[in-house]
XYZ file of N, CA and C in Angstrom:
858
model
N 51.333 18.020 -1.926
C 52.692 17.779 -2.390
C 53.539 17.155 -1.292
N 53.334 17.627 -0.056
C 54.136 17.098 1.055
C 53.901 15.609 1.249
N 52.614 15.209 1.189
C 52.303 13.792 1.362
C 52.904 12.969 0.236
N 52.852 13.515 -0.991
C 53.432 12.799 -2.113
C 54.919 12.595 -1.934
N 55.629 13.618 -1.479
C 57.060 13.495 -1.247
C 57.363 12.510 -0.127
N 56.521 12.519 0.896
C 56.733 11.612 2.025
C 56.661 10.159 1.588
N 55.779 9.851 0.672
C 55.625 8.483 0.207
C 56.841 8.001 -0.578
N 57.651 8.923 -1.082
C 58.815 8.553 -1.857
C 60.029 8.243 -0.991
N 59.948 8.557 0.299
C 61.065 8.298 1.193
C 61.205 6.792 1.399
N 62.377 6.198 1.126
C 62.547 4.749 1.275
C 62.304 4.296 2.717
N 61.652 3.175 2.871
C 61.408 2.623 4.194
C 62.702 2.037 4.741
N 62.956 2.255 6.014
C 64.166 1.716 6.643
C 63.787 0.572 7.577
N 64.688 -0.374 7.729
C 64.442 -1.551 8.556
C 65.648 -1.774 9.473
N 65.395 -2.115 10.709
C 66.487 -2.428 11.624
C 66.975 -3.849 11.384
N 68.156 -4.157 11.892
C 68.730 -5.487 11.709
C 67.847 -6.546 12.350
N 67.841 -7.725 11.760
C 67.071 -8.825 12.314
C 66.646 -9.800 11.232
N 65.883 -10.790 11.663
C 65.335 -11.784 10.741
C 63.896 -11.418 10.421
N 63.583 -11.326 9.143
C 62.248 -10.955 8.694
C 61.601 -12.136 7.974
N 60.455 -12.565 8.464
C 59.696 -13.643 7.840
C 58.736 -12.994 6.844
N 58.998 -13.209 5.558
C 58.315 -12.449 4.508
C 57.377 -13.351 3.709
N 56.106 -13.004 3.698
C 55.134 -13.737 2.880
C 55.267 -13.305 1.426
N 55.158 -14.273 0.524
C 55.217 -13.994 -0.911
C 53.926 -14.490 -1.571
N 53.634 -14.069 -2.801
C 52.376 -14.470 -3.453
C 52.248 -15.989 -3.608
N 51.002 -16.468 -3.572
C 50.749 -17.900 -3.766
C 50.419 -18.216 -5.222
N 50.444 -17.205 -6.075
C 50.154 -17.444 -7.484
C 50.226 -16.175 -8.300
N 49.508 -15.155 -7.856
C 49.463 -13.886 -8.566
C 50.550 -12.965 -8.022
N 51.567 -12.676 -8.840
C 52.717 -11.907 -8.374
C 52.365 -10.491 -7.949
N 51.241 -9.962 -8.407
C 50.859 -8.605 -8.021
C 50.311 -8.543 -6.600
N 50.177 -9.693 -5.930
C 49.722 -9.706 -4.539
C 50.852 -9.381 -3.557
N 52.060 -9.185 -4.030
C 53.190 -8.838 -3.166
C 52.958 -7.447 -2.578
N 53.056 -7.306 -1.257
C 52.819 -6.011 -0.623
C 54.009 -5.080 -0.837
N 53.748 -3.776 -0.764
C 54.824 -2.796 -0.940
C 55.852 -2.903 0.173
N 55.389 -3.180 1.375
C 56.327 -3.319 2.495
C 57.249 -4.509 2.281
N 56.702 -5.616 1.760
C 57.532 -6.787 1.476
C 58.560 -6.471 0.390
N 58.148 -5.723 -0.611
C 59.074 -5.333 -1.670
C 60.196 -4.470 -1.111
N 59.837 -3.494 -0.283
C 60.846 -2.621 0.328
C 61.810 -3.418 1.193
N 61.278 -4.416 1.909
C 62.137 -5.241 2.770
C 63.130 -6.031 1.939
N 62.668 -6.634 0.866
C 63.568 -7.411 0.012
C 64.645 -6.525 -0.606
N 64.296 -5.304 -0.936
C 65.295 -4.360 -1.456
C 66.341 -4.031 -0.404
N 65.911 -3.970 0.859
C 66.813 -3.589 1.943
C 67.631 -4.766 2.469
N 67.204 -5.978 2.174
C 67.847 -7.160 2.752
C 69.263 -7.366 2.219
N 70.142 -7.759 3.119
C 71.494 -8.130 2.706
C 71.515 -9.571 2.215
N 70.693 -10.418 2.839
C 70.590 -11.826 2.465
C 69.113 -12.199 2.362
N 68.763 -12.945 1.337
C 67.417 -13.505 1.230
C 67.557 -15.028 1.321
N 67.053 -15.592 2.412
C 67.088 -17.046 2.606
C 65.891 -17.644 1.884
N 66.156 -18.575 0.954
C 65.103 -19.064 0.067
C 64.990 -20.580 0.128
N 63.796 -21.064 -0.166
C 63.561 -22.498 -0.256
C 64.146 -23.045 -1.556
N 63.931 -22.323 -2.642
C 64.434 -22.716 -3.959
C 64.809 -21.433 -4.702
N 66.093 -21.265 -5.005
C 66.562 -20.026 -5.630
C 65.948 -19.810 -7.018
N 65.578 -20.897 -7.700
C 64.962 -20.749 -9.020
C 63.591 -20.105 -8.909
N 62.827 -20.522 -7.904
C 61.480 -19.973 -7.718
C 61.555 -18.527 -7.253
N 62.324 -18.276 -6.196
C 62.428 -16.912 -5.679
C 63.112 -15.996 -6.685
N 64.037 -16.562 -7.481
C 64.701 -15.766 -8.499
C 63.716 -15.176 -9.495
N 62.683 -15.931 -9.856
C 61.657 -15.431 -10.771
C 60.893 -14.264 -10.147
N 60.591 -14.384 -8.846
C 59.884 -13.309 -8.154
C 60.747 -12.051 -8.087
N 62.007 -12.214 -7.708
C 62.896 -11.058 -7.615
C 63.076 -10.391 -8.978
N 63.182 -11.201 -10.019
C 63.314 -10.649 -11.372
C 62.069 -9.846 -11.740
N 60.895 -10.383 -11.392
C 59.647 -9.678 -11.661
C 59.618 -8.335 -10.943
N 60.185 -8.283 -9.748
C 60.185 -7.058 -8.944
C 61.342 -6.130 -9.297
N 62.235 -6.589 -10.154
C 63.386 -5.780 -10.515
C 64.409 -5.677 -9.409
N 64.541 -6.743 -8.626
C 65.455 -6.751 -7.482
C 66.553 -7.781 -7.713
N 67.777 -7.383 -7.502
C 68.906 -8.302 -7.551
C 69.458 -8.456 -6.144
N 69.462 -9.677 -5.645
C 69.882 -9.923 -4.274
C 70.675 -11.203 -4.151
N 71.508 -11.251 -3.136
C 72.226 -12.464 -2.782
C 71.241 -13.423 -2.114
N 71.090 -14.589 -2.703
C 70.183 -15.588 -2.136
C 70.980 -16.709 -1.484
N 70.470 -17.199 -0.375
C 71.105 -18.321 0.311
C 70.041 -19.385 0.569
N 70.304 -20.607 0.153
C 69.299 -21.664 0.286
C 69.092 -22.039 1.748
N 67.813 -22.086 2.142
C 67.442 -22.590 3.468
C 66.160 -23.388 3.302
N 66.255 -24.727 3.521
C 65.089 -25.577 3.357
C 65.063 -26.664 4.434
N 64.229 -27.669 4.246
C 64.076 -28.718 5.260
C 65.356 -29.520 5.483
N 66.270 -29.461 4.536
C 67.504 -30.224 4.651
C 68.650 -29.405 5.250
N 68.413 -28.126 5.497
C 69.453 -27.276 6.075
C 69.706 -27.657 7.524
N 70.957 -27.565 7.923
C 71.334 -27.982 9.272
C 71.717 -26.823 10.179
N 72.330 -27.170 11.283
C 72.666 -26.187 12.304
C 73.660 -25.147 11.792
N 74.599 -25.568 10.968
C 75.603 -24.630 10.448
C 74.935 -23.516 9.648
N 74.007 -23.897 8.770
C 73.302 -22.900 7.967
C 72.467 -21.966 8.850
N 71.814 -22.529 9.841
C 70.999 -21.703 10.734
C 71.865 -20.717 11.499
N 72.958 -21.185 12.062
C 73.826 -20.305 12.843
C 74.392 -19.183 11.989
N 74.711 -19.497 10.734
C 75.239 -18.485 9.830
C 74.213 -17.391 9.567
N 72.958 -17.781 9.326
C 71.912 -16.790 9.083
C 71.605 -15.976 10.325
N 71.578 -16.620 11.475
C 71.334 -15.909 12.729
C 72.451 -14.903 12.997
N 73.681 -15.310 12.764
C 74.823 -14.406 12.958
C 74.720 -13.196 12.029
N 74.324 -13.440 10.781
C 74.182 -12.337 9.825
C 73.087 -11.372 10.254
N 72.003 -11.917 10.827
C 70.862 -11.093 11.218
C 71.153 -10.219 12.432
N 72.259 -10.467 13.117
C 72.626 -9.604 14.252
C 72.965 -8.186 13.801
N 73.520 -8.093 12.586
C 73.949 -6.775 12.139
C 73.424 -6.380 10.777
N 72.490 -7.133 10.245
C 71.964 -6.836 8.920
C 70.524 -7.326 8.797
N 69.882 -6.936 7.722
C 68.519 -7.384 7.442
C 68.592 -8.698 6.667
N 68.020 -9.747 7.259
C 67.965 -11.057 6.618
C 66.495 -11.408 6.396
N 66.143 -11.702 5.162
C 64.759 -12.051 4.824
C 64.638 -13.553 4.645
N 63.587 -14.131 5.191
C 63.271 -15.549 4.989
C 62.005 -15.640 4.161
N 62.098 -16.314 3.018
C 60.915 -16.526 2.181
C 60.811 -18.013 1.853
N 59.620 -18.451 1.489
C 59.427 -19.810 0.967
C 59.033 -19.680 -0.501
N 58.787 -20.789 -1.155
C 58.436 -20.735 -2.576
C 57.157 -19.943 -2.815
N 56.209 -20.034 -1.874
C 54.945 -19.313 -2.022
C 54.250 -19.231 -0.680
N 53.605 -18.108 -0.417
C 52.846 -17.960 0.813
C 53.702 -17.560 1.990
N 53.209 -17.882 3.185
C 53.874 -17.485 4.425
C 54.824 -18.566 4.894
N 56.108 -18.250 5.073
C 57.059 -19.247 5.578
C 56.584 -19.850 6.902
N 57.007 -21.081 7.173
C 56.686 -21.859 8.373
C 55.321 -22.521 8.317
N 54.398 -22.035 7.452
C 53.074 -22.660 7.365
C 53.198 -23.847 6.413
N 53.584 -24.992 6.970
C 53.899 -26.207 6.214
C 55.061 -25.963 5.259
N 55.940 -25.037 5.644
C 57.143 -24.704 4.885
C 58.308 -24.564 5.867
N 59.547 -24.556 5.378
C 60.704 -24.458 6.275
C 60.740 -23.142 7.049
N 61.451 -23.157 8.182
C 61.673 -21.907 8.910
C 61.540 -21.981 10.408
N 60.804 -22.976 10.925
C 60.553 -23.035 12.370
C 61.844 -23.038 13.180
N 62.792 -23.894 12.806
C 64.038 -23.995 13.574
C 64.858 -22.722 13.482
N 64.830 -22.076 12.333
C 65.570 -20.835 12.162
C 64.985 -19.735 13.042
N 63.687 -19.584 13.036
C 63.039 -18.567 13.870
C 63.305 -18.845 15.345
N 63.200 -20.094 15.744
C 63.448 -20.445 17.140
C 64.889 -20.142 17.536
N 65.833 -20.484 16.655
C 67.251 -20.227 16.944
C 67.520 -18.731 17.062
N 66.914 -17.941 16.185
C 67.100 -16.496 16.239
C 66.560 -15.917 17.540
N 65.398 -16.340 17.941
C 64.807 -15.830 19.183
C 65.638 -16.236 20.398
N 66.105 -17.481 20.396
C 66.937 -17.934 21.518
C 68.252 -17.169 21.590
N 68.735 -16.704 20.417
C 69.990 -15.957 20.376
C 69.785 -14.460 20.629
N 68.559 -14.050 20.853
C 68.274 -12.643 21.115
C 68.230 -11.781 19.871
N 68.145 -12.405 18.698
C 68.053 -11.663 17.432
C 66.584 -11.320 17.174
N 66.274 -10.058 16.888
C 64.876 -9.689 16.629
C 64.300 -10.438 15.429
N 63.068 -10.860 15.560
C 62.364 -11.541 14.472
C 61.098 -10.750 14.173
N 60.904 -10.406 12.908
C 59.770 -9.584 12.494
C 58.948 -10.316 11.435
N 57.686 -9.950 11.339
C 56.829 -10.517 10.299
C 56.480 -9.468 9.260
N 56.549 -9.868 8.010
C 56.028 -9.065 6.893
C 54.890 -9.890 6.311
N 53.680 -9.741 6.850
C 52.584 -10.655 6.499
C 52.072 -10.468 5.084
N 51.359 -11.487 4.637
C 50.797 -11.441 3.288
C 50.027 -12.704 2.990
N 50.188 -13.222 1.793
C 49.373 -14.340 1.320
C 49.625 -15.623 2.100
N 48.564 -16.397 2.261
C 48.628 -17.754 2.825
C 47.496 -18.550 2.200
N 47.811 -19.704 1.635
C 46.780 -20.512 0.983
C 45.706 -20.962 1.968
N 46.087 -21.156 3.224
C 45.121 -21.605 4.243
C 43.994 -20.591 4.383
N 44.342 -19.357 4.696
C 43.313 -18.340 4.924
C 42.623 -17.936 3.626
N 43.357 -17.959 2.517
C 42.729 -17.631 1.233
C 41.619 -18.622 0.902
N 41.895 -19.920 1.076
C 40.892 -20.948 0.784
C 39.715 -20.870 1.741
N 40.006 -20.691 3.018
C 38.926 -20.600 4.006
C 37.985 -19.437 3.706
N 38.536 -18.343 3.221
C 37.732 -17.140 3.028
C 36.708 -17.276 1.910
N 36.877 -18.245 1.005
C 35.957 -18.345 -0.137
C 35.277 -19.700 -0.272
N 35.518 -20.639 0.680
C 34.986 -21.998 0.519
C 33.550 -22.155 1.007
N 33.086 -21.239 1.840
C 31.715 -21.326 2.321
C 31.513 -22.249 3.506
N 32.592 -22.781 4.084
C 32.502 -23.612 5.282
C 32.825 -22.760 6.509
N 32.419 -23.206 7.710
C 32.629 -22.392 8.915
C 34.096 -22.008 9.124
N 34.319 -20.755 9.472
C 35.686 -20.254 9.663
C 35.932 -19.725 11.072
N 34.907 -19.811 11.942
C 35.086 -19.275 13.288
C 36.068 -20.091 14.115
N 36.244 -21.366 13.734
C 37.192 -22.228 14.424
C 37.714 -23.251 13.409
N 39.027 -23.261 13.205
C 39.586 -24.214 12.241
C 40.930 -24.726 12.732
N 41.296 -25.898 12.208
C 42.577 -26.520 12.531
C 43.314 -26.823 11.239
N 44.510 -26.262 11.080
C 45.339 -26.564 9.928
C 46.252 -27.722 10.294
N 46.231 -28.787 9.496
C 46.974 -30.001 9.831
C 47.990 -30.395 8.764
N 48.390 -29.472 7.905
C 49.411 -29.774 6.908
C 48.953 -30.835 5.916
N 49.875 -31.708 5.524
C 49.559 -32.785 4.589
C 49.144 -34.044 5.349
N 48.150 -34.751 4.853
C 47.815 -36.062 5.393
C 48.929 -37.052 5.048
N 49.127 -38.098 5.869
C 50.150 -39.106 5.549
C 49.909 -39.753 4.192
N 50.967 -40.194 3.578
C 50.872 -40.801 2.257
C 50.330 -42.230 2.313
N 50.683 -42.969 3.374
C 50.243 -44.359 3.492
C 48.809 -44.436 4.000
N 48.049 -45.380 3.438
C 46.611 -45.462 3.715
C 46.296 -45.650 5.193
N 47.003 -46.547 5.848
C 46.730 -46.825 7.259
C 46.991 -45.601 8.113
N 48.126 -44.952 7.903
C 48.468 -43.760 8.683
C 47.498 -42.619 8.389
N 47.026 -42.540 7.147
C 46.075 -41.490 6.779
C 44.771 -41.662 7.558
N 44.262 -42.895 7.606
C 43.023 -43.168 8.349
C 43.218 -42.882 9.826
N 44.336 -43.289 10.390
C 44.600 -43.058 11.812
C 44.627 -41.571 12.129
N 45.240 -40.791 11.258
C 45.286 -39.343 11.474
C 43.893 -38.743 11.402
N 43.102 -39.170 10.436
C 41.740 -38.658 10.313
C 40.889 -39.043 11.513
N 41.074 -40.251 12.022
C 40.321 -40.666 13.200
C 40.679 -39.812 14.408
N 41.951 -39.517 14.535
C 42.397 -38.655 15.641
C 41.786 -37.264 15.531
N 41.778 -36.701 14.330
C 41.269 -35.347 14.141
C 39.751 -35.281 14.117
N 39.105 -36.434 13.946
C 37.644 -36.449 13.883
C 36.973 -35.971 15.148
N 37.704 -35.946 16.246
C 37.147 -35.487 17.519
C 37.111 -33.969 17.628
N 37.803 -33.292 16.756
C 37.929 -31.834 16.849
C 36.672 -31.159 16.305
N 36.050 -30.331 17.113
C 34.850 -29.606 16.694
C 35.274 -28.329 15.978
N 35.802 -28.503 14.786
C 36.297 -27.373 14.006
C 36.405 -27.787 12.547
N 36.481 -26.815 11.670
C 36.777 -27.074 10.266
C 38.231 -27.508 10.157
N 38.485 -28.551 9.384
C 39.846 -29.064 9.210
C 40.393 -28.612 7.863
N 41.656 -28.208 7.849
C 42.293 -27.717 6.632
C 43.575 -28.508 6.381
N 43.713 -29.019 5.168
C 44.905 -29.774 4.775
C 45.453 -29.204 3.473
N 46.738 -29.415 3.249
C 47.314 -29.239 1.919
C 47.321 -30.612 1.246
N 47.204 -30.632 -0.068
C 47.221 -31.909 -0.773
C 47.797 -31.737 -2.173
N 48.310 -32.838 -2.706
C 48.845 -32.863 -4.065
C 47.849 -33.567 -4.983
N 47.826 -33.157 -6.241
C 46.860 -33.697 -7.195
C 46.812 -35.210 -7.273
N 47.956 -35.903 -7.392
C 47.928 -37.364 -7.518
C 47.382 -38.082 -6.289
N 47.378 -37.412 -5.129
C 46.906 -38.051 -3.892
C 45.496 -37.627 -3.504
N 44.942 -36.648 -4.206
C 43.694 -36.045 -3.751
C 42.544 -37.041 -3.679
N 42.330 -37.841 -4.721
C 41.202 -38.778 -4.727
C 41.300 -39.766 -3.576
N 42.507 -40.277 -3.283
C 42.686 -41.229 -2.186
C 42.401 -40.572 -0.840
N 42.840 -39.329 -0.679
C 42.571 -38.628 0.579
C 41.085 -38.371 0.754
N 40.408 -37.993 -0.310
C 38.964 -37.767 -0.237
C 38.219 -39.062 0.082
N 38.665 -40.175 -0.500
C 38.031 -41.469 -0.212
C 38.218 -41.828 1.255
N 39.393 -41.545 1.809
C 39.645 -41.824 3.225
C 38.783 -40.945 4.116
N 38.592 -39.697 3.717
C 37.728 -38.789 4.477
C 36.286 -39.275 4.437
N 35.844 -39.747 3.273
C 34.484 -40.280 3.163
C 34.306 -41.498 4.063
N 35.314 -42.369 4.096
C 35.247 -43.573 4.926
C 35.227 -43.231 6.403
N 35.978 -42.206 6.777
C 36.130 -41.868 8.192
C 35.051 -40.935 8.710
N 34.667 -39.936 7.895
C 33.754 -38.894 8.370
C 32.357 -38.958 7.750
N 32.130 -39.896 6.857
C 30.805 -40.007 6.260
C 30.504 -38.854 5.317
N 29.343 -38.217 5.498
C 28.886 -37.222 4.527
C 29.151 -35.780 4.937
N 30.195 -35.553 5.714
C 30.553 -34.161 6.027
C 30.836 -33.390 4.732
N 30.523 -32.106 4.742
C 30.784 -31.287 3.550
C 32.283 -31.016 3.422
N 32.736 -31.053 2.188
C 34.160 -30.871 1.897
C 34.306 -29.851 0.776
N 35.416 -29.101 0.803
C 35.730 -28.172 -0.279
C 37.143 -28.438 -0.772
N 37.317 -28.390 -2.078
C 38.639 -28.499 -2.695
C 38.923 -27.169 -3.389
N 39.946 -26.471 -2.918
C 40.334 -25.184 -3.502
C 41.687 -25.360 -4.175
N 41.798 -24.958 -5.419
C 43.071 -25.126 -6.125
C 43.378 -23.931 -7.014
N 44.659 -23.774 -7.317
C 45.127 -22.690 -8.184
C 44.658 -21.329 -7.681
N 44.682 -21.140 -6.371
C 44.200 -19.893 -5.778
C 44.978 -18.691 -6.313
N 44.260 -17.644 -6.640
C 44.734 -16.357 -7.174
C 45.228 -16.462 -8.611
N 45.201 -17.648 -9.200
C 45.663 -17.822 -10.579
C 44.476 -17.800 -11.551
N 44.769 -17.892 -12.821
C 43.753 -17.790 -13.864
C 42.672 -18.854 -13.730
N 43.071 -20.081 -13.358
C 42.107 -21.181 -13.297
C 41.710 -21.527 -11.863
N 41.692 -20.516 -11.007
C 41.255 -20.721 -9.620
C 39.865 -21.340 -9.578
N 39.689 -22.334 -8.696
C 38.365 -22.926 -8.534
C 38.200 -23.469 -7.123
N 36.957 -23.455 -6.655
C 36.584 -24.080 -5.384
C 35.386 -24.967 -5.663
N 35.534 -26.257 -5.383
C 34.463 -27.226 -5.616
C 34.034 -27.794 -4.271
N 32.735 -27.838 -4.013
C 32.228 -28.349 -2.742
C 31.304 -29.540 -2.969
N 31.129 -30.331 -1.924
C 30.270 -31.510 -1.972
C 30.665 -32.448 -0.858
N 30.147 -33.682 -0.889
C 30.602 -34.659 0.088
C 31.951 -35.205 -0.363
N 32.675 -35.797 0.582
C 33.979 -36.358 0.243
C 33.846 -37.466 -0.808
N 32.791 -38.268 -0.702
C 32.590 -39.358 -1.667
C 32.353 -38.809 -3.070
N 31.557 -37.754 -3.173
C 31.277 -37.149 -4.475
C 32.560 -36.599 -5.108
N 33.343 -35.903 -4.295
C 34.561 -35.295 -4.829
C 35.635 -36.344 -5.102
N 35.647 -37.432 -4.318
C 36.597 -38.514 -4.579
C 36.340 -39.107 -5.956
N 35.066 -39.321 -6.291
C 34.712 -39.863 -7.604
C 35.087 -38.886 -8.718
N 34.859 -37.609 -8.482
C 35.174 -36.575 -9.479
C 36.666 -36.558 -9.808
N 37.495 -36.550 -8.755
C 38.928 -36.401 -8.988
C 39.627 -37.731 -9.292
N 38.934 -38.852 -9.076
C 39.479 -40.140 -9.513
C 39.432 -40.230 -11.038
N 38.425 -39.595 -11.627
C 38.288 -39.592 -13.083
C 39.192 -38.554 -13.740
N 39.349 -37.419 -13.078
C 40.151 -36.323 -13.649
C 41.093 -35.800 -12.570
N 42.327 -36.270 -12.616
C 43.316 -35.846 -11.623
C 43.589 -34.349 -11.757
N 43.458 -33.596 -10.671
C 43.623 -32.140 -10.755
C 45.089 -31.729 -10.803
N 45.323 -30.543 -11.310
C 46.665 -29.984 -11.339
C 46.729 -28.805 -10.378
N 47.940 -28.407 -10.026
C 48.123 -27.213 -9.211
C 48.151 -27.482 -7.726
N 48.380 -26.401 -6.985
C 48.407 -26.476 -5.527
C 46.980 -26.594 -4.999
N 46.782 -27.453 -3.988
C 45.427 -27.768 -3.518
C 45.305 -27.569 -2.010
N 44.195 -26.962 -1.613
C 43.811 -26.881 -0.200
C 42.537 -27.694 -0.052
N 42.560 -28.618 0.888
C 41.426 -29.514 1.133
C 40.804 -29.144 2.477
N 39.512 -28.822 2.471
C 38.840 -28.316 3.670
C 37.661 -29.228 4.003
N 37.583 -29.630 5.272
C 36.531 -30.544 5.745
C 35.711 -29.838 6.805
N 34.406 -29.796 6.615
C 33.530 -29.152 7.574
C 33.549 -29.852 8.930
N 33.159 -29.163 9.992
C 33.167 -29.741 11.342
C 32.084 -30.790 11.516
N 32.171 -31.594 12.575
C 31.107 -32.564 12.854
C 29.772 -31.866 13.037
N 28.688 -32.578 12.757
C 27.355 -32.009 12.937
C 27.133 -31.626 14.388
N 26.314 -30.582 14.600
C 26.065 -30.097 15.958
C 25.425 -31.139 16.853
N 24.697 -32.075 16.261
C 24.007 -33.077 17.072
C 24.890 -34.264 17.420
N 26.157 -34.212 16.974
C 27.096 -35.263 17.343
C 28.000 -34.729 18.429
N 27.935 -35.326 19.581
C 28.752 -34.886 20.702
C 29.982 -35.772 20.777
N 31.092 -35.241 20.374
C 32.336 -36.001 20.406
C 32.956 -35.898 21.779
N 33.147 -37.002 22.413
C 33.740 -37.018 23.749
C 35.253 -36.940 23.635
N 35.852 -36.078 24.435
C 37.298 -35.959 24.384
C 37.939 -37.177 25.027
N 39.176 -37.426 24.675
C 39.884 -38.573 25.227
C 40.601 -39.338 24.146
N 41.305 -40.367 24.524
C 42.086 -41.141 23.590
C 41.225 -42.235 22.969
N 41.152 -42.227 21.641
C 40.291 -43.182 20.936
C 40.747 -44.619 21.175
N 42.049 -44.875 21.044
C 42.553 -46.231 21.236
C 42.269 -46.741 22.641
N 42.427 -45.861 23.633
C 42.174 -46.267 25.013
C 40.702 -46.644 25.199
N 39.821 -45.844 24.596
C 38.395 -46.133 24.701
C 38.044 -47.448 24.000
N 38.647 -47.688 22.844
C 38.398 -48.929 22.121
C 38.886 -50.145 22.905
N 40.075 -50.045 23.478
C 40.628 -51.158 24.255
C 39.734 -51.488 25.445
N 39.216 -50.451 26.075
C 38.319 -50.675 27.212
C 37.036 -51.366 26.753
N 36.474 -50.927 25.622
C 35.241 -51.523 25.110
C 35.464 -52.956 24.646
N 36.629 -53.224 24.041
C 36.934 -54.564 23.531
C 37.088 -55.592 24.644
N 37.297 -55.117 25.840
C 37.432 -56.037 26.971
C 36.120 -56.749 27.272
N 34.998 -56.137 26.858
C 33.688 -56.721 27.155
C 32.788 -56.878 25.929
N 33.256 -56.406 24.778
C 32.415 -56.440 23.574
C 33.179 -57.028 22.393
N 32.412 -57.414 21.387
C 33.035 -57.814 20.120
C 33.549 -56.558 19.415
N 34.384 -56.766 18.399
C 34.917 -55.624 17.657
C 33.799 -54.816 17.016
N 32.777 -55.509 16.505
C 31.666 -54.826 15.843
C 30.881 -53.953 16.813
N 30.558 -54.521 17.982
C 29.786 -53.755 18.962
C 30.615 -52.611 19.548
N 31.884 -52.881 19.794
C 32.760 -51.840 20.325
C 32.876 -50.687 19.336
N 33.004 -51.028 18.052
C 33.115 -49.987 17.028
C 31.865 -49.126 16.980
N 30.695 -49.752 17.057
C 29.453 -49.002 17.030
C 29.335 -48.040 18.197
N 29.675 -48.536 19.390
C 29.560 -47.709 20.592
C 30.556 -46.555 20.575
N 31.798 -46.848 20.205
C 32.832 -45.815 20.240
C 32.660 -44.820 19.096
N 32.201 -45.288 17.939
C 31.959 -44.373 16.821
C 30.914 -43.330 17.200
N 29.858 -43.764 17.862
C 28.817 -42.843 18.298
C 29.344 -41.890 19.351
N 30.140 -42.407 20.258
C 30.686 -41.610 21.362
C 31.634 -40.521 20.877
N 32.453 -40.845 19.853
C 33.444 -39.897 19.363
C 32.988 -39.129 18.119
N 31.814 -39.447 17.601
C 31.343 -38.742 16.420
C 32.082 -39.125 15.160
N 32.445 -40.431 15.030
C 33.209 -40.903 13.887
C 32.394 -41.908 13.069
N 32.853 -42.180 11.866
C 32.186 -43.145 10.994
C 32.506 -44.567 11.468
N 31.502 -45.408 11.555
C 31.643 -46.714 12.181
C 32.661 -47.603 11.474
N 32.676 -47.608 10.151
C 33.585 -48.499 9.424
C 35.048 -48.233 9.755
N 35.398 -46.957 9.874
C 36.785 -46.615 10.190
C 37.135 -47.056 11.618
N 36.195 -46.873 12.535
C 36.444 -47.282 13.927
C 36.525 -48.805 14.018
N 35.702 -49.492 13.237
C 35.741 -50.959 13.245
C 37.087 -51.468 12.736
N 37.609 -50.816 11.705
C 38.917 -51.210 11.183
C 40.002 -51.068 12.254
N 39.932 -49.990 12.991
C 40.910 -49.772 14.059
C 40.699 -50.766 15.194
N 39.461 -51.065 15.526
C 39.162 -52.015 16.589
C 39.698 -53.414 16.226
N 39.560 -53.765 14.974
C 40.064 -55.067 14.505
C 41.588 -55.136 14.625
N 42.250 -54.028 14.301
C 43.715 -53.976 14.425
C 44.139 -54.139 15.876
N 43.451 -53.440 16.776
C 43.807 -53.502 18.197
C 43.558 -54.893 18.767
N 42.476 -55.518 18.326
C 42.140 -56.843 18.838
C 43.148 -57.886 18.358
N 43.692 -57.679 17.170
C 44.650 -58.632 16.601
C 46.065 -58.446 17.153
N 46.327 -57.272 17.706
C 47.694 -56.969 18.190
C 47.952 -57.556 19.577
């Protein structure tokens, strides 16, 4: 009986800024501690009040919400930091853990610089959820947010990351997925790739294969929902040399044709030759 009564005692929280993870799809994934924090909060800073409003309604919580997103400026940050000096202020994003490709970095930094305590209420994150079920190596990974929208910038980013001996994790949108997969196929060849979407929801799925195979699949049927795109690390027999790719290409181009330079540097960095040749041609023309 004593333990039962103890569990009924409301949790108390000291003043400060609380970074609160929310569900990425299934509302029942909200932790009890996160629920207690939201009940105790004087202000809930939200990315979109319509989205968070649905969550609060589901939890039976009525709270004052204040918008905080990528467009918020110094005035909004200072106001929230000032409030957190003497009250509980919760920061949430539309889904998952704030700051992980979501707003919040500047607010957390401002709070810490002002001496305001910052706490974490951990929970769901699409990055770790996808990694845990995709079947690709998880001992070392790099989360790189969204790939650039423009084709040239997308290839350049992939070439830069191709040197990393780790599983790569990106967020992606359905209309862009096939193009991103095609760019990965062009840059990384036949590395294994996983597409995880609608995580924790009714139609959750994880599809694996080469980037070329999945590019063809999603070019025919554009996927819906939130997507995590995961790329396996370079093969163990490929030794990627650290250093600046452009610098290495420029040095090789001083004595070689673009084709020969691309072949040599692609092997040296563990990259697909066609993508390196495209970059070599750009450098030679500039």
